[in-house]
């Protein structure tokens, strides 16, 4: 078989390829697939070599199962100034592995039950703030008809932020809680700003200016609040103190294999990492799931009926898997090769940046018949495959919060569907736009919402269908 060093790819100058990726990422990737097939190289501006994008599960398996590969530099450029040098998302090699091992137990699937109640309470409280008409109470736009449209995405962000504050940070001191509620959204807004990201890249290229000067004061204040919280937990983390159960407490109590603990500064870096990695991603995934459900009424009806009946949650899980397949929130999760990788007839040298093109993998007709149809049933029949379904990346860097995110999505969806009847507020399905590192619904998923009748708690149970017949 002929083996070549690099796959073919678009021939435009790097500025044009970068612009196509930034502005129309889906159209760009799909046109590359049509012309070049399963693997192609994209030349981004400022990079020496093309980034190789793969979509064949076997090639992805080869990439993710070789654990020696590192991270492409993109992750650190954008995130290091905020997440800090101890972040599990940015460290590599042994340092990464040691932190990952330390942080895995609190995120283990079985522990997730403990956080379900928190997520449910946070969602209920958010819904209490929606007016009877459907929009948020504080909004002045409630129409006379009683159903003004509103964007769901910001409401999902409010939920996921609150969940992280409660389940991960576990802040209970009211003054500190209030300050964090004020300051964190500012940090999240600033770090998502494309202008700031552009300035960071530019200042790196020009080697002058401090585009983050404005952010530093805000970060200093947030750090003080977090360090105070960490100090409190250190005092509490003695065997006689009741376990609070939040992830911060578990991180403070955790020990490396040599018995050492994470420093306060490192714990702070992990908290900010979990916030930035877990907040926007999960909110976006929820906004997409609602968009897909509202465009597919039969699926929405089936899911609502199953949620009402309180039966097994297999269908809910299938809906979430299918939503993450058809609308993967994070488009790329790549590696910089530490050694040569031989895949798909290619021999890629060490130093190459290689990534699954997650969207393309998830829309392969050989893996998913009718790939653009939203059909959760496909995951009732077959569970997602490890390397053909990669919304959370893979291998030793697979998303640490995947079980947490899926639990959160299940509980939020269930709670909202029980209490509200949602309908789309625009004729067209949402289109994909890039927001920070995510693929996001362009208009934030505009919906209308009506309260659903709440069944009286002690009402007689519905008669069995057989009796009615
Ligand atoms: C639907 C929601 C989410 C999506 C789609 C998502 C996706 C991803 C992806 C693609 C990666 C990179 C994986 C790789 O390189 O192989 C990642 C890493 C990570 N995610 Fe998530 N994520 C989500 C939610 C969360 C949540 C809720 C948390 C924590 C509260 C979290 C924490 C992390 C961390 C710590 C990493 C770094 C893992 C490492 O480098 O070892 N994520 N996530």
GROMACS .gro file of C-alpha atoms and ligand atoms in nm:
model
  512
    1UNK     CA    1   0.000   0.000   0.000
    2UNK     CA    2   0.121   0.347  -0.081
    3UNK     CA    3   0.207   0.535   0.238
    4UNK     CA    4   0.242   0.911   0.228
    5UNK     CA    5   0.363   1.144   0.499
    6UNK     CA    6   0.075   1.387   0.486
    7UNK     CA    7  -0.282   1.369   0.367
    8UNK     CA    8  -0.394   1.617   0.101
    9UNK     CA    9  -0.594   1.922   0.202
   10UNK     CA   10  -0.722   2.257   0.084
   11UNK     CA   11  -0.471   2.456  -0.115
   12UNK     CA   12  -0.583   2.810  -0.029
   13UNK     CA   13  -0.344   3.034   0.163
   14UNK     CA   14  -0.355   2.978   0.543
   15UNK     CA   15  -0.550   3.302   0.604
   16UNK     CA   16  -0.835   3.179   0.385
   17UNK     CA   17  -0.839   2.831   0.540
   18UNK     CA   18  -0.843   2.987   0.888
   19UNK     CA   19  -1.124   3.224   0.791
   20UNK     CA   20  -1.330   2.937   0.647
   21UNK     CA   21  -1.279   2.739   0.969
   22UNK     CA   22  -1.371   3.033   1.189
   23UNK     CA   23  -1.672   3.151   0.991
   24UNK     CA   24  -1.829   2.839   0.839
   25UNK     CA   25  -1.668   2.544   1.018
   26UNK     CA   26  -1.925   2.281   0.920
   27UNK     CA   27  -1.937   2.376   0.552
   28UNK     CA   28  -1.556   2.386   0.551
   29UNK     CA   29  -1.509   2.043   0.706
   30UNK     CA   30  -1.777   1.886   0.491
   31UNK     CA   31  -1.627   2.026   0.173
   32UNK     CA   32  -1.288   1.885   0.279
   33UNK     CA   33  -1.448   1.546   0.338
   34UNK     CA   34  -1.610   1.553  -0.007
   35UNK     CA   35  -1.280   1.638  -0.177
   36UNK     CA   36  -1.022   1.455   0.031
   37UNK     CA   37  -1.205   1.180   0.220
   38UNK     CA   38  -1.140   1.049   0.571
   39UNK     CA   39  -0.819   1.239   0.646
   40UNK     CA   40  -0.699   1.581   0.535
   41UNK     CA   41  -0.460   1.853   0.648
   42UNK     CA   42  -0.572   2.208   0.725
   43UNK     CA   43  -0.313   2.483   0.728
   44UNK     CA   44  -0.407   2.731   1.002
   45UNK     CA   45  -0.253   3.074   1.016
   46UNK     CA   46   0.060   3.089   1.235
   47UNK     CA   47   0.120   2.712   1.240
   48UNK     CA   48   0.422   2.557   1.072
   49UNK     CA   49   0.255   2.240   0.957
   50UNK     CA   50  -0.102   2.147   0.866
   51UNK     CA   51  -0.326   2.009   1.136
   52UNK     CA   52  -0.439   1.664   1.031
   53UNK     CA   53  -0.810   1.595   1.077
   54UNK     CA   54  -0.933   1.236   1.095
   55UNK     CA   55  -1.280   1.088   1.103
   56UNK     CA   56  -1.235   0.712   1.079
   57UNK     CA   57  -1.290   0.543   1.420
   58UNK     CA   58  -0.993   0.311   1.370
   59UNK     CA   59  -0.763   0.608   1.310
   60UNK     CA   60  -0.907   0.782   1.617
   61UNK     CA   61  -0.848   0.468   1.821
   62UNK     CA   62  -0.483   0.465   1.711
   63UNK     CA   63  -0.446   0.832   1.807
   64UNK     CA   64  -0.616   0.812   2.147
   65UNK     CA   65  -0.477   0.482   2.267
   66UNK     CA   66  -0.111   0.587   2.226
   67UNK     CA   67  -0.073   0.767   2.554
   68UNK     CA   68   0.258   0.937   2.494
   69UNK     CA   69   0.118   1.209   2.268
   70UNK     CA   70   0.098   1.564   2.401
   71UNK     CA   71  -0.138   1.854   2.350
   72UNK     CA   72  -0.145   2.091   2.056
   73UNK     CA   73  -0.031   2.437   2.168
   74UNK     CA   74  -0.373   2.596   2.107
   75UNK     CA   75  -0.514   2.480   2.440
   76UNK     CA   76  -0.250   2.649   2.652
   77UNK     CA   77  -0.234   2.976   2.458
   78UNK     CA   78  -0.598   3.051   2.520
   79UNK     CA   79  -0.646   2.896   2.863
   80UNK     CA   80  -0.325   2.905   3.066
   81UNK     CA   81  -0.350   3.270   3.178
   82UNK     CA   82  -0.686   3.201   3.341
   83UNK     CA   83  -0.670   2.835   3.441
   84UNK     CA   84  -0.316   2.856   3.574
   85UNK     CA   85  -0.011   2.628   3.537
   86UNK     CA   86  -0.144   2.351   3.765
   87UNK     CA   87  -0.457   2.288   3.555
   88UNK     CA   88  -0.525   1.921   3.478
   89UNK     CA   89  -0.648   2.031   3.137
   90UNK     CA   90  -0.313   2.183   3.044
   91UNK     CA   91  -0.042   1.976   3.211
   92UNK     CA   92   0.122   1.694   3.018
   93UNK     CA   93   0.298   1.363   3.080
   94UNK     CA   94   0.345   1.240   3.437
   95UNK     CA   95   0.228   1.568   3.589
   96UNK     CA   96  -0.101   1.539   3.403
   97UNK     CA   97  -0.147   1.174   3.489
   98UNK     CA   98  -0.083   1.224   3.861
   99UNK     CA   99  -0.345   1.503   3.881
  100UNK     CA  100  -0.592   1.315   3.672
  101UNK     CA  101  -0.568   1.010   3.901
  102UNK     CA  102  -0.620   1.233   4.201
  103UNK     CA  103  -0.925   1.398   4.049
  104UNK     CA  104  -1.096   1.093   3.898
  105UNK     CA  105  -1.269   0.951   4.209
  106UNK     CA  106  -1.498   1.251   4.270
  107UNK     CA  107  -1.607   1.233   3.904
  108UNK     CA  108  -1.665   0.861   3.896
  109UNK     CA  109  -2.005   0.764   3.756
  110UNK     CA  110  -2.128   0.610   4.084
  111UNK     CA  111  -2.070   0.927   4.283
  112UNK     CA  112  -2.300   1.121   4.051
  113UNK     CA  113  -2.618   1.021   4.235
  114UNK     CA  114  -2.503   1.244   4.519
  115UNK     CA  115  -2.522   1.551   4.294
  116UNK     CA  116  -2.859   1.479   4.135
  117UNK     CA  117  -3.050   1.651   4.413
  118UNK     CA  118  -2.837   1.963   4.381
  119UNK     CA  119  -2.900   1.981   4.006
  120UNK     CA  120  -3.274   1.925   4.053
  121UNK     CA  121  -3.300   2.197   4.317
  122UNK     CA  122  -3.104   2.445   4.108
  123UNK     CA  123  -3.326   2.376   3.804
  124UNK     CA  124  -3.646   2.404   4.009
  125UNK     CA  125  -3.529   2.740   4.142
  126UNK     CA  126  -3.451   2.861   3.791
  127UNK     CA  127  -3.799   2.753   3.676
  128UNK     CA  128  -3.958   2.936   3.969
  129UNK     CA  129  -3.808   3.249   3.817
  130UNK     CA  130  -3.977   3.194   3.481
  131UNK     CA  131  -4.303   3.385   3.473
  132UNK     CA  132  -4.629   3.205   3.420
  133UNK     CA  133  -4.599   3.337   3.067
  134UNK     CA  134  -4.278   3.159   2.997
  135UNK     CA  135  -4.007   3.423   2.989
  136UNK     CA  136  -3.781   3.511   3.277
  137UNK     CA  137  -3.967   3.717   3.536
  138UNK     CA  138  -3.718   4.001   3.532
  139UNK     CA  139  -3.764   4.041   3.156
  140UNK     CA  140  -3.989   4.330   3.062
  141UNK     CA  141  -4.080   4.162   2.736
  142UNK     CA  142  -4.365   3.935   2.844
  143UNK     CA  143  -4.621   3.975   2.570
  144UNK     CA  144  -4.992   4.028   2.618
  145UNK     CA  145  -5.054   3.684   2.470
  146UNK     CA  146  -4.855   3.554   2.759
  147UNK     CA  147  -4.589   3.369   2.560
  148UNK     CA  148  -4.296   3.587   2.470
  149UNK     CA  149  -3.999   3.414   2.313
  150UNK     CA  150  -3.673   3.398   2.502
  151UNK     CA  151  -3.333   3.243   2.447
  152UNK     CA  152  -3.283   2.919   2.636
  153UNK     CA  153  -2.904   2.912   2.618
  154UNK     CA  154  -2.846   3.191   2.878
  155UNK     CA  155  -3.094   3.020   3.112
  156UNK     CA  156  -2.900   2.694   3.076
  157UNK     CA  157  -2.579   2.886   3.151
  158UNK     CA  158  -2.737   3.020   3.469
  159UNK     CA  159  -2.822   2.663   3.574
  160UNK     CA  160  -2.481   2.515   3.495
  161UNK     CA  161  -2.298   2.798   3.673
  162UNK     CA  162  -2.511   2.752   3.984
  163UNK     CA  163  -2.456   2.376   3.974
  164UNK     CA  164  -2.079   2.422   3.965
  165UNK     CA  165  -2.091   2.672   4.250
  166UNK     CA  166  -2.289   2.427   4.461
  167UNK     CA  167  -2.162   2.083   4.361
  168UNK     CA  168  -1.799   2.166   4.282
  169UNK     CA  169  -1.711   2.474   4.491
  170UNK     CA  170  -1.970   2.406   4.763
  171UNK     CA  171  -1.961   2.769   4.876
  172UNK     CA  172  -2.186   2.816   5.177
  173UNK     CA  173  -2.063   3.145   5.327
  174UNK     CA  174  -2.333   3.390   5.206
  175UNK     CA  175  -2.104   3.692   5.156
  176UNK     CA  176  -1.849   3.489   4.960
  177UNK     CA  177  -2.125   3.323   4.760
  178UNK     CA  178  -2.268   3.662   4.668
  179UNK     CA  179  -1.931   3.799   4.556
  180UNK     CA  180  -1.863   3.490   4.344
  181UNK     CA  181  -2.207   3.520   4.186
  182UNK     CA  182  -2.118   3.876   4.089
  183UNK     CA  183  -1.760   3.821   3.976
  184UNK     CA  184  -1.757   3.480   3.801
  185UNK     CA  185  -2.000   3.575   3.521
  186UNK     CA  186  -1.769   3.868   3.441
  187UNK     CA  187  -1.473   3.633   3.414
  188UNK     CA  188  -1.673   3.388   3.201
  189UNK     CA  189  -1.794   3.667   2.974
  190UNK     CA  190  -1.444   3.807   2.927
  191UNK     CA  191  -1.276   3.477   2.859
  192UNK     CA  192  -1.542   3.389   2.599
  193UNK     CA  193  -1.485   3.718   2.417
  194UNK     CA  194  -1.341   3.664   2.068
  195UNK     CA  195  -1.185   4.012   2.080
  196UNK     CA  196  -0.988   3.923   2.393
  197UNK     CA  197  -0.875   3.594   2.239
  198UNK     CA  198  -0.764   3.773   1.928
  199UNK     CA  199  -0.569   4.023   2.138
  200UNK     CA  200  -0.399   3.740   2.329
  201UNK     CA  201  -0.289   3.581   2.001
  202UNK     CA  202  -0.175   3.915   1.863
  203UNK     CA  203   0.025   4.014   2.170
  204UNK     CA  204   0.194   3.673   2.160
  205UNK     CA  205   0.295   3.733   1.802
  206UNK     CA  206   0.411   4.089   1.865
  207UNK     CA  207   0.559   3.995   2.204
  208UNK     CA  208   0.430   4.305   2.373
  209UNK     CA  209   0.129   4.445   2.556
  210UNK     CA  210  -0.072   4.270   2.824
  211UNK     CA  211  -0.418   4.207   2.683
  212UNK     CA  212  -0.521   4.049   3.011
  213UNK     CA  213  -0.440   4.349   3.229
  214UNK     CA  214  -0.811   4.424   3.275
  215UNK     CA  215  -0.880   4.066   3.373
  216UNK     CA  216  -0.603   4.041   3.629
  217UNK     CA  217  -0.771   4.252   3.894
  218UNK     CA  218  -1.090   4.049   3.857
  219UNK     CA  219  -0.892   3.723   3.878
  220UNK     CA  220  -0.709   3.842   4.189
  221UNK     CA  221  -1.039   3.905   4.361
  222UNK     CA  222  -1.184   3.569   4.255
  223UNK     CA  223  -0.864   3.395   4.367
  224UNK     CA  224  -0.891   3.550   4.712
  225UNK     CA  225  -1.246   3.422   4.748
  226UNK     CA  226  -1.147   3.074   4.634
  227UNK     CA  227  -0.836   3.061   4.852
  228UNK     CA  228  -1.048   3.159   5.154
  229UNK     CA  229  -1.286   2.874   5.071
  230UNK     CA  230  -0.992   2.631   5.030
  231UNK     CA  231  -0.844   2.741   5.366
  232UNK     CA  232  -1.177   2.672   5.535
  233UNK     CA  233  -1.190   2.325   5.384
  234UNK     CA  234  -0.837   2.248   5.507
  235UNK     CA  235  -0.952   2.315   5.863
  236UNK     CA  236  -1.259   2.101   5.810
  237UNK     CA  237  -1.084   1.812   5.637
  238UNK     CA  238  -1.010   1.625   5.955
  239UNK     CA  239  -1.163   1.288   6.024
  240UNK     CA  240  -1.412   1.418   6.281
  241UNK     CA  241  -1.571   1.672   6.051
  242UNK     CA  242  -1.878   1.562   5.855
  243UNK     CA  243  -1.807   1.522   5.482
  244UNK     CA  244  -1.963   1.804   5.286
  245UNK     CA  245  -1.955   1.598   4.968
  246UNK     CA  246  -1.869   1.882   4.731
  247UNK     CA  247  -1.585   1.826   4.489
  248UNK     CA  248  -1.363   2.092   4.648
  249UNK     CA  249  -1.369   1.905   4.980
  250UNK     CA  250  -1.271   1.586   4.800
  251UNK     CA  251  -0.986   1.758   4.618
  252UNK     CA  252  -0.851   1.907   4.939
  253UNK     CA  253  -0.859   1.567   5.107
  254UNK     CA  254  -0.708   1.381   4.809
  255UNK     CA  255  -0.346   1.266   4.813
  256UNK     CA  256  -0.095   1.190   4.536
  257UNK     CA  257   0.056   0.843   4.529
  258UNK     CA  258   0.350   0.966   4.742
  259UNK     CA  259   0.110   1.096   5.009
  260UNK     CA  260   0.151   1.464   4.919
  261UNK     CA  261  -0.148   1.693   4.876
  262UNK     CA  262  -0.221   1.958   4.616
  263UNK     CA  263  -0.112   2.306   4.715
  264UNK     CA  264  -0.378   2.574   4.763
  265UNK     CA  265  -0.272   2.733   4.438
  266UNK     CA  266  -0.313   2.408   4.250
  267UNK     CA  267  -0.654   2.343   4.397
  268UNK     CA  268  -0.750   2.693   4.282
  269UNK     CA  269  -0.630   2.609   3.929
  270UNK     CA  270  -0.842   2.294   3.924
  271UNK     CA  271  -1.150   2.481   4.045
  272UNK     CA  272  -1.122   2.739   3.768
  273UNK     CA  273  -1.051   2.459   3.519
  274UNK     CA  274  -1.365   2.271   3.620
  275UNK     CA  275  -1.566   2.592   3.599
  276UNK     CA  276  -1.441   2.683   3.251
  277UNK     CA  277  -1.449   2.327   3.117
  278UNK     CA  278  -1.786   2.236   3.263
  279UNK     CA  279  -2.009   2.540   3.252
  280UNK     CA  280  -2.038   2.658   2.892
  281UNK     CA  281  -2.007   2.309   2.741
  282UNK     CA  282  -2.295   2.159   2.939
  283UNK     CA  283  -2.517   2.466   2.892
  284UNK     CA  284  -2.458   2.453   2.517
  285UNK     CA  285  -2.527   2.079   2.501
  286UNK     CA  286  -2.858   2.140   2.681
  287UNK     CA  287  -2.955   2.424   2.446
  288UNK     CA  288  -2.885   2.197   2.145
  289UNK     CA  289  -3.082   1.911   2.295
  290UNK     CA  290  -3.387   2.133   2.337
  291UNK     CA  291  -3.348   2.267   1.983
  292UNK     CA  292  -3.336   1.915   1.841
  293UNK     CA  293  -3.630   1.799   2.054
  294UNK     CA  294  -3.846   2.094   1.956
  295UNK     CA  295  -3.781   2.028   1.585
  296UNK     CA  296  -3.877   1.663   1.632
  297UNK     CA  297  -4.218   1.666   1.805
  298UNK     CA  298  -4.267   1.289   1.801
  299UNK     CA  299  -3.941   1.244   1.993
  300UNK     CA  300  -4.032   1.524   2.233
  301UNK     CA  301  -4.374   1.365   2.296
  302UNK     CA  302  -4.222   1.023   2.361
  303UNK     CA  303  -3.962   1.166   2.595
  304UNK     CA  304  -4.218   1.377   2.785
  305UNK     CA  305  -4.445   1.075   2.824
  306UNK     CA  306  -4.157   0.865   2.958
  307UNK     CA  307  -4.048   1.139   3.197
  308UNK     CA  308  -4.406   1.176   3.322
  309UNK     CA  309  -4.439   0.804   3.372
  310UNK     CA  310  -4.113   0.801   3.567
  311UNK     CA  311  -4.007   0.474   3.404
  312UNK     CA  312  -3.651   0.372   3.320
  313UNK     CA  313  -3.447   0.655   3.175
  314UNK     CA  314  -3.311   0.461   2.874
  315UNK     CA  315  -3.485   0.688   2.627
  316UNK     CA  316  -3.360   1.002   2.803
  317UNK     CA  317  -3.006   0.867   2.790
  318UNK     CA  318  -3.049   0.785   2.420
  319UNK     CA  319  -3.174   1.138   2.352
  320UNK     CA  320  -2.863   1.281   2.517
  321UNK     CA  321  -2.625   1.049   2.330
  322UNK     CA  322  -2.796   1.136   2.002
  323UNK     CA  323  -2.786   1.508   2.075
  324UNK     CA  324  -2.413   1.493   2.155
  325UNK     CA  325  -2.364   1.297   1.832
  326UNK     CA  326  -2.553   1.532   1.602
  327UNK     CA  327  -2.442   1.853   1.771
  328UNK     CA  328  -2.100   1.787   1.925
  329UNK     CA  329  -2.027   2.090   2.139
  330UNK     CA  330  -1.649   2.071   2.120
  331UNK     CA  331  -1.540   2.024   1.757
  332UNK     CA  332  -1.177   1.916   1.804
  333UNK     CA  333  -0.984   1.732   2.075
  334UNK     CA  334  -0.640   1.681   1.928
  335UNK     CA  335  -0.291   1.570   2.020
  336UNK     CA  336   0.060   1.673   1.917
  337UNK     CA  337   0.235   1.351   1.818
  338UNK     CA  338   0.526   1.249   2.039
  339UNK     CA  339   0.612   0.967   1.797
  340UNK     CA  340   0.526   0.867   1.444
  341UNK     CA  341   0.164   0.762   1.393
  342UNK     CA  342   0.074   0.521   1.116
  343UNK     CA  343  -0.295   0.543   1.036
  344UNK     CA  344  -0.524   0.539   0.734
  345UNK     CA  345  -0.237   0.478   0.495
  346UNK     CA  346  -0.049   0.777   0.637
  347UNK     CA  347   0.275   0.797   0.822
  348UNK     CA  348   0.252   1.111   1.030
  349UNK     CA  349   0.581   1.229   1.182
  350UNK     CA  350   0.634   1.324   1.548
  351UNK     CA  351   0.543   1.688   1.605
  352UNK     CA  352   0.231   1.677   1.384
  353UNK     CA  353  -0.093   1.805   1.533
  354UNK     CA  354  -0.366   1.546   1.475
  355UNK     CA  355  -0.730   1.567   1.576
  356UNK     CA  356  -1.053   1.383   1.522
  357UNK     CA  357  -1.295   1.605   1.328
  358UNK     CA  358  -1.570   1.512   1.571
  359UNK     CA  359  -1.855   1.642   1.355
  360UNK     CA  360  -1.737   1.436   1.055
  361UNK     CA  361  -1.698   1.118   1.260
  362UNK     CA  362  -2.047   1.162   1.401
  363UNK     CA  363  -2.203   1.208   1.057
  364UNK     CA  364  -2.048   0.908   0.880
  365UNK     CA  365  -2.322   0.713   0.704
  366UNK     CA  366  -2.130   0.386   0.755
  367UNK     CA  367  -2.158   0.436   1.132
  368UNK     CA  368  -2.493   0.616   1.146
  369UNK     CA  369  -2.749   0.548   0.873
  370UNK     CA  370  -2.934   0.871   0.787
  371UNK     CA  371  -2.663   1.057   0.975
  372UNK     CA  372  -2.836   1.397   0.980
  373UNK     CA  373  -3.161   1.263   1.126
  374UNK     CA  374  -3.221   1.304   1.501
  375UNK     CA  375  -3.306   0.946   1.593
  376UNK     CA  376  -3.239   0.862   1.960
  377UNK     CA  377  -3.371   0.512   1.887
  378UNK     CA  378  -3.036   0.429   1.729
  379UNK     CA  379  -2.884   0.437   2.077
  380UNK     CA  380  -3.158   0.219   2.225
  381UNK     CA  381  -3.047  -0.053   1.991
  382UNK     CA  382  -2.671   0.005   2.019
  383UNK     CA  383  -2.475   0.199   2.281
  384UNK     CA  384  -2.235   0.463   2.150
  385UNK     CA  385  -1.906   0.309   2.035
  386UNK     CA  386  -1.585   0.424   2.203
  387UNK     CA  387  -1.417   0.574   1.897
  388UNK     CA  388  -1.713   0.639   1.669
  389UNK     CA  389  -1.881   0.863   1.927
  390UNK     CA  390  -1.629   1.107   2.070
  391UNK     CA  391  -1.805   1.420   2.204
  392UNK     CA  392  -1.584   1.391   2.514
  393UNK     CA  393  -1.258   1.311   2.334
  394UNK     CA  394  -1.078   0.995   2.439
  395UNK     CA  395  -0.793   0.803   2.598
  396UNK     CA  396  -0.616   0.939   2.903
  397UNK     CA  397  -0.739   1.290   2.833
  398UNK     CA  398  -1.106   1.202   2.788
  399UNK     CA  399  -1.331   1.459   2.953
  400UNK     CA  400  -1.305   1.418   3.328
  401UNK     CA  401  -1.657   1.556   3.374
  402UNK     CA  402  -1.836   1.336   3.117
  403UNK     CA  403  -2.042   1.140   3.372
  404UNK     CA  404  -2.116   1.463   3.558
  405UNK     CA  405  -2.227   1.639   3.237
  406UNK     CA  406  -2.455   1.351   3.133
  407UNK     CA  407  -2.609   1.332   3.480
  408UNK     CA  408  -2.664   1.707   3.480
  409UNK     CA  409  -2.825   1.697   3.135
  410UNK     CA  410  -3.060   1.415   3.240
  411UNK     CA  411  -3.178   1.592   3.553
  412UNK     CA  412  -3.218   1.935   3.390
  413UNK     CA  413  -3.411   1.790   3.093
  414UNK     CA  414  -3.639   1.584   3.316
  415UNK     CA  415  -3.711   1.870   3.553
  416UNK     CA  416  -3.789   2.119   3.277
  417UNK     CA  417  -4.002   1.879   3.072
  418UNK     CA  418  -4.211   1.796   3.379
  419UNK     CA  419  -4.293   2.158   3.449
  420UNK     CA  420  -4.294   2.342   3.116
  421UNK     CA  421  -4.434   2.291   2.767
  422UNK     CA  422  -4.177   2.437   2.530
  423UNK     CA  423  -4.228   2.524   2.165
  424UNK     CA  424  -3.989   2.672   1.909
  425UNK     CA  425  -4.010   3.047   1.860
  426UNK     CA  426  -3.861   3.045   1.513
  427UNK     CA  427  -3.937   2.846   1.203
  428UNK     CA  428  -3.581   2.739   1.137
  429UNK     CA  429  -3.360   2.502   1.330
  430UNK     CA  430  -3.061   2.671   1.491
  431UNK     CA  431  -2.744   2.696   1.289
  432UNK     CA  432  -2.401   2.632   1.429
  433UNK     CA  433  -2.186   2.926   1.529
  434UNK     CA  434  -1.850   2.921   1.706
  435UNK     CA  435  -1.847   3.057   2.058
  436UNK     CA  436  -1.509   3.041   2.223
  437UNK     CA  437  -1.405   2.677   2.172
  438UNK     CA  438  -1.759   2.548   2.128
  439UNK     CA  439  -2.012   2.499   1.848
  440UNK     CA  440  -2.312   2.687   1.977
  441UNK     CA  441  -2.670   2.758   1.857
  442UNK     CA  442  -2.650   3.089   1.673
  443UNK     CA  443  -2.959   3.249   1.827
  444UNK     CA  444  -2.934   3.080   2.165
  445UNK     CA  445  -3.236   2.848   2.099
  446UNK     CA  446  -3.537   3.079   2.101
  447UNK     CA  447  -3.840   2.919   2.262
  448UNK     CA  448  -4.180   2.990   2.407
  449UNK     CA  449  -4.278   2.822   2.727
  450UNK     CA  450  -4.602   2.754   2.910
  451UNK     CA  451  -4.645   2.599   3.252
  452UNK     CA  452  -4.772   2.243   3.245
  453UNK     CA  453  -5.041   2.152   3.493
  454UNK     CA  454  -4.875   2.018   3.805
  455UNK     CA  455  -5.044   1.692   3.909
  456UNK     CA  456  -5.188   1.716   4.260
  457UNK     CA  457  -4.952   1.524   4.490
  458UNK     CA  458  -5.221   1.300   4.636
  459UNK     CA  459  -5.436   1.263   4.324
  460UNK     CA  460  -5.548   0.912   4.240
  461UNK     CA  461  -5.299   0.741   4.013
  462UNK     CA  462  -5.404   0.726   3.647
  463UNK     CA  463  -5.598   0.408   3.573
  464UNK     CA  464  -5.412   0.129   3.401
  465UNK     CA  465  -5.464   0.145   3.023
  466UNK     CA  466  -5.597  -0.211   3.029
  467UNK     CA  467  -5.872  -0.108   3.273
  468UNK     CA  468  -5.974   0.187   3.058
  469UNK     CA  469  -6.007  -0.040   2.755
  470LIG     C1  470  -2.152   1.826   2.752
  470LIG     C2  471  -2.055   1.878   2.827
  470LIG     C3  472  -1.909   1.859   2.802
  470LIG     C4  473  -1.841   1.833   2.685
  470LIG     C5  474  -1.900   1.816   2.545
  470LIG     C6  475  -1.701   1.822   2.719
  470LIG     C7  476  -1.601   1.794   2.627
  470LIG     C8  477  -1.467   1.781   2.659
  470LIG     C9  478  -1.363   1.750   2.564
  470LIG    C10  479  -1.383   1.725   2.414
  470LIG    C11  480  -1.245   1.744   2.631
  470LIG    C12  481  -1.107   1.714   2.571
  470LIG    C13  482  -1.087   1.566   2.573
  470LIG    C14  483  -0.965   1.516   2.498
  470LIG     O1  484  -0.873   1.594   2.469
  470LIG     O2  485  -0.961   1.395   2.468
  470LIG    C15  486  -1.273   1.772   2.771
  470LIG    C16  487  -1.180   1.773   2.871
  470LIG    C17  488  -1.208   1.803   3.003
  470LIG     N1  489  -1.333   1.828   3.057
  470LIG    FE1  490  -1.509   1.826   2.958
  470LIG     N2  491  -1.685   1.843   2.853
  470LIG    C18  492  -1.809   1.864   2.909
  470LIG    C19  493  -1.838   1.887   3.042
  470LIG    C20  494  -1.745   1.889   3.143
  470LIG    C21  495  -1.776   1.906   3.284
  470LIG    C22  496  -1.917   1.920   3.343
  470LIG    C23  497  -1.657   1.909   3.351
  470LIG    C24  498  -1.631   1.923   3.499
  470LIG    C25  499  -1.712   1.973   3.588
  470LIG    C26  500  -1.551   1.890   3.253
  470LIG    C27  501  -1.416   1.883   3.283
  470LIG    C28  502  -1.316   1.853   3.191
  470LIG    C29  503  -1.175   1.841   3.227
  470LIG    C30  504  -1.113   1.861   3.364
  470LIG    C31  505  -1.107   1.808   3.108
  470LIG    C32  506  -0.957   1.782   3.092
  470LIG    C33  507  -0.925   1.634   3.099
  470LIG    C34  508  -0.779   1.602   3.080
  470LIG     O3  509  -0.709   1.677   3.009
  470LIG     O4  510  -0.733   1.502   3.137
  470LIG     N3  511  -1.609   1.879   3.129
  470LIG     N4  512  -1.410   1.792   2.784
   0.00000   0.00000   0.00000
